[in-house]
PDB file of C-alpha atoms in Angstrom:
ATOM      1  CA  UNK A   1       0.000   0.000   0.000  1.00  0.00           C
ATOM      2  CA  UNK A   2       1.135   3.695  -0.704  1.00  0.00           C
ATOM      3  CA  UNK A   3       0.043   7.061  -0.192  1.00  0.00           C
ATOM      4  CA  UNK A   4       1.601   9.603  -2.233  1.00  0.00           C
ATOM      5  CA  UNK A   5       1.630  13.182  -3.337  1.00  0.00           C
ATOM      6  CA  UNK A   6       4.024  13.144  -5.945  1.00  0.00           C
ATOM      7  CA  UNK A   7       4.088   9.796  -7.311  1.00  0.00           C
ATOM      8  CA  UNK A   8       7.612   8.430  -5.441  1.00  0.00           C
ATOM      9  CA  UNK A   9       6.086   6.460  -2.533  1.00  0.00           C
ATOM     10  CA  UNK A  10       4.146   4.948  -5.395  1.00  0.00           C
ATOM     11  CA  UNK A  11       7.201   4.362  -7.686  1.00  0.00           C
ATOM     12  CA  UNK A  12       9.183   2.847  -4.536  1.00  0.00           C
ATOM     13  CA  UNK A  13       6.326   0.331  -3.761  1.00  0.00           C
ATOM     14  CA  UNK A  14       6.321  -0.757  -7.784  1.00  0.00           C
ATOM     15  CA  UNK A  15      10.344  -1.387  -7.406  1.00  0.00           C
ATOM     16  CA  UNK A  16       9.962  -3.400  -3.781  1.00  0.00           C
ATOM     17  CA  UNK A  17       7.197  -5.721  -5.445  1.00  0.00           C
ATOM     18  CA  UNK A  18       9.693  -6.375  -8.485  1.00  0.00           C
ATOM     19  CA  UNK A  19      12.774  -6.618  -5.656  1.00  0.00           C
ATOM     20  CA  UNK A  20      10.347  -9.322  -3.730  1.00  0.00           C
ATOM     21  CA  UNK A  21       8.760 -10.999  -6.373  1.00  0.00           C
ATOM     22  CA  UNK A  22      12.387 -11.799  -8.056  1.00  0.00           C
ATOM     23  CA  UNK A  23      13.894 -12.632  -4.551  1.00  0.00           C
ATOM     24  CA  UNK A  24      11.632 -15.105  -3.574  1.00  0.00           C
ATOM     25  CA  UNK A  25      11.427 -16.705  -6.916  1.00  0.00           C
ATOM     26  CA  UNK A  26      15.498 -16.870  -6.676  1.00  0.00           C
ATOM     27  CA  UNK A  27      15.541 -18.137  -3.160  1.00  0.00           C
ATOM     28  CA  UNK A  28      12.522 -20.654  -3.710  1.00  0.00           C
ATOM     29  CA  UNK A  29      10.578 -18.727  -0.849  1.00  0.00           C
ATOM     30  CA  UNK A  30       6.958 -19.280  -0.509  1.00  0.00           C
ATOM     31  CA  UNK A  31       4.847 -17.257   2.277  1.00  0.00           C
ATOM     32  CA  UNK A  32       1.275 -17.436   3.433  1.00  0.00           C
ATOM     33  CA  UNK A  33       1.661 -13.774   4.716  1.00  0.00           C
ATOM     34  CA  UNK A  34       1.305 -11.141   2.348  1.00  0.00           C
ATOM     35  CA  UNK A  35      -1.649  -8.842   2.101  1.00  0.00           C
ATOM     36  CA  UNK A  36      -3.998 -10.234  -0.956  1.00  0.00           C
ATOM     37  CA  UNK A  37      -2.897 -13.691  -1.448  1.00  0.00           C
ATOM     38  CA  UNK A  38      -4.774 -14.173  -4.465  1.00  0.00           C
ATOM     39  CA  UNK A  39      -2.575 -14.569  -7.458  1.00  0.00           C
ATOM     40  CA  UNK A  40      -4.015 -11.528  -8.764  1.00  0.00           C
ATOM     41  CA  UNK A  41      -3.256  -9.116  -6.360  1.00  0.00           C
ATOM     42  CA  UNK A  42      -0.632 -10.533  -5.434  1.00  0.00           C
ATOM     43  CA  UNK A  43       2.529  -8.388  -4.239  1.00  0.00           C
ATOM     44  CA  UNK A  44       3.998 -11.284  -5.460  1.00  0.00           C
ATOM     45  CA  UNK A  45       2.758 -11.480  -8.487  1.00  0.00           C
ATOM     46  CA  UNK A  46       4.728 -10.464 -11.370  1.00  0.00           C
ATOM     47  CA  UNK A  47       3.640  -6.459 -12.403  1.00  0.00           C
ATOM     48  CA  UNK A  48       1.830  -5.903  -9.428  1.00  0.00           C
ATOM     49  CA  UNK A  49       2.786  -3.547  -6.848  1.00  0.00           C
ATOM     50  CA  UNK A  50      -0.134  -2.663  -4.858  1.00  0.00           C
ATOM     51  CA  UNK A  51      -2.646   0.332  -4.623  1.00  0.00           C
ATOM     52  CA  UNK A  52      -2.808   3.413  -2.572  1.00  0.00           C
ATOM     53  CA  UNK A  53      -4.524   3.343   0.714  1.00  0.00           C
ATOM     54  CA  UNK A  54      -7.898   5.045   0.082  1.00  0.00           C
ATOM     55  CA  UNK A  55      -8.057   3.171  -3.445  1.00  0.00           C
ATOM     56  CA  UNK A  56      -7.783  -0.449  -1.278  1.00  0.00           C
ATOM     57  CA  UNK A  57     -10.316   1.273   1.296  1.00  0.00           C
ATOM     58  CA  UNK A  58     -10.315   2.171   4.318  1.00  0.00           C
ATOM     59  CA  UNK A  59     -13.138  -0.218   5.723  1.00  0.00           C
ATOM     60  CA  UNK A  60     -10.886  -2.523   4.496  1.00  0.00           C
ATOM     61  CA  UNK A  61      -7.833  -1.808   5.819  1.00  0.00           C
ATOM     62  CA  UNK A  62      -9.738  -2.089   9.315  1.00  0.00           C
ATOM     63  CA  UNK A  63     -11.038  -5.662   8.249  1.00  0.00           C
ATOM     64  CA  UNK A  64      -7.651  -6.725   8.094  1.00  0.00           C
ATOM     65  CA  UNK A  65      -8.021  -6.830  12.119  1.00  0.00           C
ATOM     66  CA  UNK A  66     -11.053  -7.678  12.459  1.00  0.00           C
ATOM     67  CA  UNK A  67     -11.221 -11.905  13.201  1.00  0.00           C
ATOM     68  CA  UNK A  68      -8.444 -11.767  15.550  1.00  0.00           C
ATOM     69  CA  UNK A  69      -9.440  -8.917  17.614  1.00  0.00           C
ATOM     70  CA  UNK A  70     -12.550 -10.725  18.201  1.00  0.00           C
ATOM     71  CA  UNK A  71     -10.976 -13.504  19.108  1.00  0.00           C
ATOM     72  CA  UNK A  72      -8.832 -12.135  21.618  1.00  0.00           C
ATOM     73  CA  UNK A  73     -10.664  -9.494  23.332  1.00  0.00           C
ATOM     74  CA  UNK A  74      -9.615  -9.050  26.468  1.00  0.00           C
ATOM     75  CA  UNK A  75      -7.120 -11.159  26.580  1.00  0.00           C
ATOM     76  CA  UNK A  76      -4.133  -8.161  25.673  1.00  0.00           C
ATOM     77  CA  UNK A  77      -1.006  -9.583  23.645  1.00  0.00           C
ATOM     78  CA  UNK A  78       0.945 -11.801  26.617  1.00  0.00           C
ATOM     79  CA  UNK A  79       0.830 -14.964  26.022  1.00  0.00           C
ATOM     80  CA  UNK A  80      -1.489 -15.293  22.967  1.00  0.00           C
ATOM     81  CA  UNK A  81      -1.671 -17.512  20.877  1.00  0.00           C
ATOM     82  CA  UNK A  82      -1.518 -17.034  16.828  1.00  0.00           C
ATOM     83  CA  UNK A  83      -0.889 -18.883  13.723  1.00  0.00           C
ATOM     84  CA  UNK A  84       0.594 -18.652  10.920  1.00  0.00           C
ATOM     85  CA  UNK A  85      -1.931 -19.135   8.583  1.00  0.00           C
ATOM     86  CA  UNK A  86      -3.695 -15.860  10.210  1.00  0.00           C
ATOM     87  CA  UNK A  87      -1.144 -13.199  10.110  1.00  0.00           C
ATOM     88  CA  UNK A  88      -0.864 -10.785   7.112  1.00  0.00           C
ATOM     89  CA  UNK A  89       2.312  -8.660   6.605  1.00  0.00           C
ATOM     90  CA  UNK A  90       0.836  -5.367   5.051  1.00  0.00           C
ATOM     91  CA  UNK A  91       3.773  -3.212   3.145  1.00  0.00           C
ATOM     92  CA  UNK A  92       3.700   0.289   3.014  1.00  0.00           C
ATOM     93  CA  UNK A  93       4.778   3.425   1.836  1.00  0.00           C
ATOM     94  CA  UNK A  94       4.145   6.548   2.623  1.00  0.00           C
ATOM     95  CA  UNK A  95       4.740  10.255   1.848  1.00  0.00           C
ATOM     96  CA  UNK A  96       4.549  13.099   4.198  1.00  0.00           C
ATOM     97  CA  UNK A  97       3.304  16.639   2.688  1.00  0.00           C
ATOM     98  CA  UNK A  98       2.421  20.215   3.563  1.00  0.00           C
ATOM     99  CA  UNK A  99       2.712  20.973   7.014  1.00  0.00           C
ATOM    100  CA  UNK A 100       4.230  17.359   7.963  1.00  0.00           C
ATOM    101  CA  UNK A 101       0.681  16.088   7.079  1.00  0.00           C
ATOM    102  CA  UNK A 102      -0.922  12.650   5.235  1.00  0.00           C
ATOM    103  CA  UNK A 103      -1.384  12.946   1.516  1.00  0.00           C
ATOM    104  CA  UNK A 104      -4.793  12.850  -0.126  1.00  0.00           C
ATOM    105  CA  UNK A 105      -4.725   9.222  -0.940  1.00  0.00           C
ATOM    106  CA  UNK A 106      -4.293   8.035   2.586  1.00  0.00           C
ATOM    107  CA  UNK A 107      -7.112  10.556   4.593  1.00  0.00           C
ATOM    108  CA  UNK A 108      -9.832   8.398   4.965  1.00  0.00           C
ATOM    109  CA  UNK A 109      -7.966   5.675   6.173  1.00  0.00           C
ATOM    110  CA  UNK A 110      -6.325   7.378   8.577  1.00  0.00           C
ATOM    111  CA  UNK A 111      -8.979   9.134  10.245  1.00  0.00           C
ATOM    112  CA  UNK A 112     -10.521   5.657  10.314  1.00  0.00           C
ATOM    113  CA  UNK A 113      -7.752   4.675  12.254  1.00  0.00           C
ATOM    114  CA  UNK A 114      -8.146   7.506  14.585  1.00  0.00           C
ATOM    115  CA  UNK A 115     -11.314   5.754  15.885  1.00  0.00           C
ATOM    116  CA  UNK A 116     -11.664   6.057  19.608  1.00  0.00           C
ATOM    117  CA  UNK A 117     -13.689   2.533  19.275  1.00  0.00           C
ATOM    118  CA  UNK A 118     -10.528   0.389  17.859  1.00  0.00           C
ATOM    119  CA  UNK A 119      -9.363  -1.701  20.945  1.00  0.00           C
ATOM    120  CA  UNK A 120      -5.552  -1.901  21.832  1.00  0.00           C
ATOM    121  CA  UNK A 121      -5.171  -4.948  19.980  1.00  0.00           C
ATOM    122  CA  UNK A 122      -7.374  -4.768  16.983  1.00  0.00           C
ATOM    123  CA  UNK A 123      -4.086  -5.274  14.200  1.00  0.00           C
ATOM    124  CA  UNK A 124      -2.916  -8.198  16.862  1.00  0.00           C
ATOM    125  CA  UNK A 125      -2.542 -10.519  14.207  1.00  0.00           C
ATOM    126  CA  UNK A 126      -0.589  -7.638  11.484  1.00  0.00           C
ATOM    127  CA  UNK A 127       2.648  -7.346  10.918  1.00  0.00           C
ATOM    128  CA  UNK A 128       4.207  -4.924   8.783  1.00  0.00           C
ATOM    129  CA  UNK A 129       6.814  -3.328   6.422  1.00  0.00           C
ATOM    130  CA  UNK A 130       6.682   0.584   6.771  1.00  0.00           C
ATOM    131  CA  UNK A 131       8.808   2.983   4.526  1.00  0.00           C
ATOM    132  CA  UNK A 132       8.760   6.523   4.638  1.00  0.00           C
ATOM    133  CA  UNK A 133       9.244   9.214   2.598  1.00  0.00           C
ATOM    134  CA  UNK A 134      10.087  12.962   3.503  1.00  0.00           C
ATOM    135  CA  UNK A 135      12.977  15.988   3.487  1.00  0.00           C
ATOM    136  CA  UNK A 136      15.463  16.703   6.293  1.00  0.00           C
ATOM    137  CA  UNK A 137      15.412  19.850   4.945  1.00  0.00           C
ATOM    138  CA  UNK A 138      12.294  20.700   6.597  1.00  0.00           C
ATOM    139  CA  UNK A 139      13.837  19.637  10.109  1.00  0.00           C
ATOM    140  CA  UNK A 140      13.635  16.429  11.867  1.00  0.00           C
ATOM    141  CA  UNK A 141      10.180  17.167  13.431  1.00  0.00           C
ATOM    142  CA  UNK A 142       8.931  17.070   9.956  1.00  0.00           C
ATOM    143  CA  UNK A 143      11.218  14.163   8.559  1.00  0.00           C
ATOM    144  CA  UNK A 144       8.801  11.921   7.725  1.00  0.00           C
ATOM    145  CA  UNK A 145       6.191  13.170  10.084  1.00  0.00           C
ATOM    146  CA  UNK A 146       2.832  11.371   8.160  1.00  0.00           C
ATOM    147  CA  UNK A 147       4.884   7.566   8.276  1.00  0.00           C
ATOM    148  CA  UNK A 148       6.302   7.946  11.747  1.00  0.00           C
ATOM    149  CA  UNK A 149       2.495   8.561  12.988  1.00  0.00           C
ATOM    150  CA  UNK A 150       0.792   5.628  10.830  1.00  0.00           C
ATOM    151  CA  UNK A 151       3.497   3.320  12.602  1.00  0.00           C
ATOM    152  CA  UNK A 152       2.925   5.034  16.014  1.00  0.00           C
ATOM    153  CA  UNK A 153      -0.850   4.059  15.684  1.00  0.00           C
ATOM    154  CA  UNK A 154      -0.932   0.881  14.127  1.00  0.00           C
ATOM    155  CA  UNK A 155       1.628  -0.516  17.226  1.00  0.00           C
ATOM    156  CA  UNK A 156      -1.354   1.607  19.291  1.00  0.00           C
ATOM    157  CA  UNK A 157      -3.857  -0.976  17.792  1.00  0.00           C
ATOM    158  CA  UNK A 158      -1.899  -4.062  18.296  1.00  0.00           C
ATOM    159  CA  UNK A 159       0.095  -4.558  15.143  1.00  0.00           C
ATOM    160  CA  UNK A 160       3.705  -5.512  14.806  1.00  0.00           C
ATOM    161  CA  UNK A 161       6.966  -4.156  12.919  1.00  0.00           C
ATOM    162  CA  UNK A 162       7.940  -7.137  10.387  1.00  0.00           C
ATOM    163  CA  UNK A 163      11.683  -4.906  10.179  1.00  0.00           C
ATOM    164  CA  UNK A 164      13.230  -1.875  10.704  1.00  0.00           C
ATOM    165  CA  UNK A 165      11.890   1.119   9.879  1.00  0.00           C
ATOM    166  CA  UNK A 166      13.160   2.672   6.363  1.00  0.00           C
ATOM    167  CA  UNK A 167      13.277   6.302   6.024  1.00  0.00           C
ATOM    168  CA  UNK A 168      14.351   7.735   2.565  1.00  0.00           C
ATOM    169  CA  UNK A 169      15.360  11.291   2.330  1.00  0.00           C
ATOM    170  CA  UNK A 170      15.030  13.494  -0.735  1.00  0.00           C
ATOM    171  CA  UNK A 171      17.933  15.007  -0.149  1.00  0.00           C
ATOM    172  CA  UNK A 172      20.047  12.068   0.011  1.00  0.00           C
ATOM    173  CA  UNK A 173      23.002  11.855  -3.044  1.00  0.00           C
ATOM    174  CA  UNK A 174      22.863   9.884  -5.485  1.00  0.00           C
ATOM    175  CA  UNK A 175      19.513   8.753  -6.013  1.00  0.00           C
ATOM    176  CA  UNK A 176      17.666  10.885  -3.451  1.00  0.00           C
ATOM    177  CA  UNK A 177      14.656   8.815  -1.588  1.00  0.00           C
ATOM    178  CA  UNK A 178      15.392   5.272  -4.133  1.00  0.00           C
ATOM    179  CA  UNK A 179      19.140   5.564  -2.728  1.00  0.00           C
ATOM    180  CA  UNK A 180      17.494   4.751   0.764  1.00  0.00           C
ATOM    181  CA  UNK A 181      15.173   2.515  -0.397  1.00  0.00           C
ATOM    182  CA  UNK A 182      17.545   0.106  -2.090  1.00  0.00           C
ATOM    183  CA  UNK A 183      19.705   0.326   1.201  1.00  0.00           C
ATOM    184  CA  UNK A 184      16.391  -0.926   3.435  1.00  0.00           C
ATOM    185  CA  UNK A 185      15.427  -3.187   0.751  1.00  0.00           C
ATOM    186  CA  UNK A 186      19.025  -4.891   0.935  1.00  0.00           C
ATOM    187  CA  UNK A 187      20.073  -4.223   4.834  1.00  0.00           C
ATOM    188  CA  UNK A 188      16.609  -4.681   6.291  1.00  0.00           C
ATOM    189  CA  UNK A 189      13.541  -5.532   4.351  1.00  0.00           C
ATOM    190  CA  UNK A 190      14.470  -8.859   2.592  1.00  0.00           C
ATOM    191  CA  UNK A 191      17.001 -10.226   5.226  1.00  0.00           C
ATOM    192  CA  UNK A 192      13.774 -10.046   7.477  1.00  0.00           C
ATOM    193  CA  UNK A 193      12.217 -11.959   4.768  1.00  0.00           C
ATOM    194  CA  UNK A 194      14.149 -14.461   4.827  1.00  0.00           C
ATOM    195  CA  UNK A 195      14.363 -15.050   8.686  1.00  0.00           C
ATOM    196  CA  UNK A 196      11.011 -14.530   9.589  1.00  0.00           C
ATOM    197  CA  UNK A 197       9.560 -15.794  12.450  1.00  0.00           C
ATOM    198  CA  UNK A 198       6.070 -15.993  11.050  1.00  0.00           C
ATOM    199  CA  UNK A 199       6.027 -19.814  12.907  1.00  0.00           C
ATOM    200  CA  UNK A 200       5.969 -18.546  16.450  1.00  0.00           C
ATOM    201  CA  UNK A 201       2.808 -20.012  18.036  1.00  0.00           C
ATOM    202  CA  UNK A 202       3.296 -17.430  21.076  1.00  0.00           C
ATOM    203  CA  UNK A 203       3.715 -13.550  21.192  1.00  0.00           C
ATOM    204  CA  UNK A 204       5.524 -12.246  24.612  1.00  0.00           C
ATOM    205  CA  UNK A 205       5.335  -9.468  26.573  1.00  0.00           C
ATOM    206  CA  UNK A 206       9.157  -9.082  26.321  1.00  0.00           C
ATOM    207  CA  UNK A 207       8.810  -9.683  22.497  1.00  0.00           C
ATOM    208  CA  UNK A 208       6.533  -7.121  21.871  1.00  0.00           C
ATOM    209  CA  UNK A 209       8.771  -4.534  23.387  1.00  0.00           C
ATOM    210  CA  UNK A 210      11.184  -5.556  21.258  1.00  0.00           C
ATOM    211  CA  UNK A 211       9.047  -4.944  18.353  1.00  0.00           C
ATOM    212  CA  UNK A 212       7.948  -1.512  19.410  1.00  0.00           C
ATOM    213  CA  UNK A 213      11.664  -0.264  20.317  1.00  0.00           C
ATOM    214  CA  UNK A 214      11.835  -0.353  16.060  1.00  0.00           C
ATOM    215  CA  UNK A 215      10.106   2.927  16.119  1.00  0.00           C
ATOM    216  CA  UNK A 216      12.530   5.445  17.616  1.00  0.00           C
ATOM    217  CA  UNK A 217      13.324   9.415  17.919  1.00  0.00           C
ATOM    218  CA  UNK A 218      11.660  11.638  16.979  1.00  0.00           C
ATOM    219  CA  UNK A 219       8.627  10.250  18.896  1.00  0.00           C
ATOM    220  CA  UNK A 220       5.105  10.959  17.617  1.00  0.00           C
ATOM    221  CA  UNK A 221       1.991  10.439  20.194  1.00  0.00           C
ATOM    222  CA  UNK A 222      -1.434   9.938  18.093  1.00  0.00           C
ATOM    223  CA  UNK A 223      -4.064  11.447  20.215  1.00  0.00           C
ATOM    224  CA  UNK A 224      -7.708  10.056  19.899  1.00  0.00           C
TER     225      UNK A 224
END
């Protein structure tokens, strides 16, 4: 998924899905994980490379939660159990614009997520891939302000980093924001494919504040 303002979160997210779709094919990788499955809409299928939040839907985005937040209500995140079969790893990229805000493409879905309603661990059974996209030249408030709060909230609502955090910088030489992405891709992103611990049968307490150390300074609070 991608929100974008100027078409490079959309451009990174069509050269990850080639990246992935060659690497697995290379390494013989198969995974039950990725968000639409169906060899259609496949991020692994060959030419595809997603859709922009608001174009998936934002209802649907929310549905991605929804059987395993039922399931588990009450019970918080120690010592649940999960499967395989029922996790999705959503990947994203977004764009931050204006005033360190969401782009168009993303608004409805994020003032979905804003919900007062969504319980704590409504994304339980999500993990996922975030890139962003911004400027240091705008400070480091702004840096990336729009993807820092989208992966602020969805560990809010129970979901999981799959990897480190990419952050791609326009400003960056030599190939400005795709410079960053092909370092992420290569030091982060696909190493984590390839070790993933998608087979765990148990989530910890002590794991899941390993998971949401990934998202470091500057620290964004989503108020609801």
């Amino acid at each position: 998924l991608w929100s974008t303002q100027g078409g490079r979160a959309k451009a990174c997210a069509r050269r990850t899905a080639r990246i992935l779709h060659d690497f697995m094919e290379e390494q013989n990788l198969t995974s039950t994980l990725l968000l639409n499955s169906s060899a259609s809409t496949s991020p692994l299928a060959d030419g595809y490379y997603g859709t922009s939040f608001d174009d998936y839907g934002a209802s649907e985005f929310l549905k991605l939660g929804e059987s395993n937040s039922e399931e588990n209500e009450g019970d918080g995140i120690t010592n649940t159990s999960t499967t395989n079969t029922n996790e999705k790893l959503v990947i994203m990229f977004v764009s931050t614009t204006g005033d360190a805000e969401h782009c168009d493409c993303i608004r409805d879905t994020w003032k979905l997520l804003l919900q007062k309603s969504l319980s704590s661990n409504h994304f339980f059974s999500v993990k996922f891939a975030l890139f962003c996209l911004g400027d240091r030249a705008y400070g480091p408030a702004a840096f990336c302000a729009a993807g820092r709060k989208l992966g602020t909230r969805l560990v809010q609502l129970g979901a999981k980093p799959f990897t480190k955090i990419g952050y791609g910088d326009d400003g960056t030489p030599n190939g400005g924001v795709f410079c960053d992405l092909d370092t992420w891709i290569r030091k982060d992103f696909l190493p984590s494919i390839s070790n993933d611990e998608m087979n765990t049968t148990r989530i910890t307490t002590r794991k899941m504040i390993n998971y949401t150390s990934r998202i470091k300074h500057p620290p964004y609070y989503v108020m609801v």
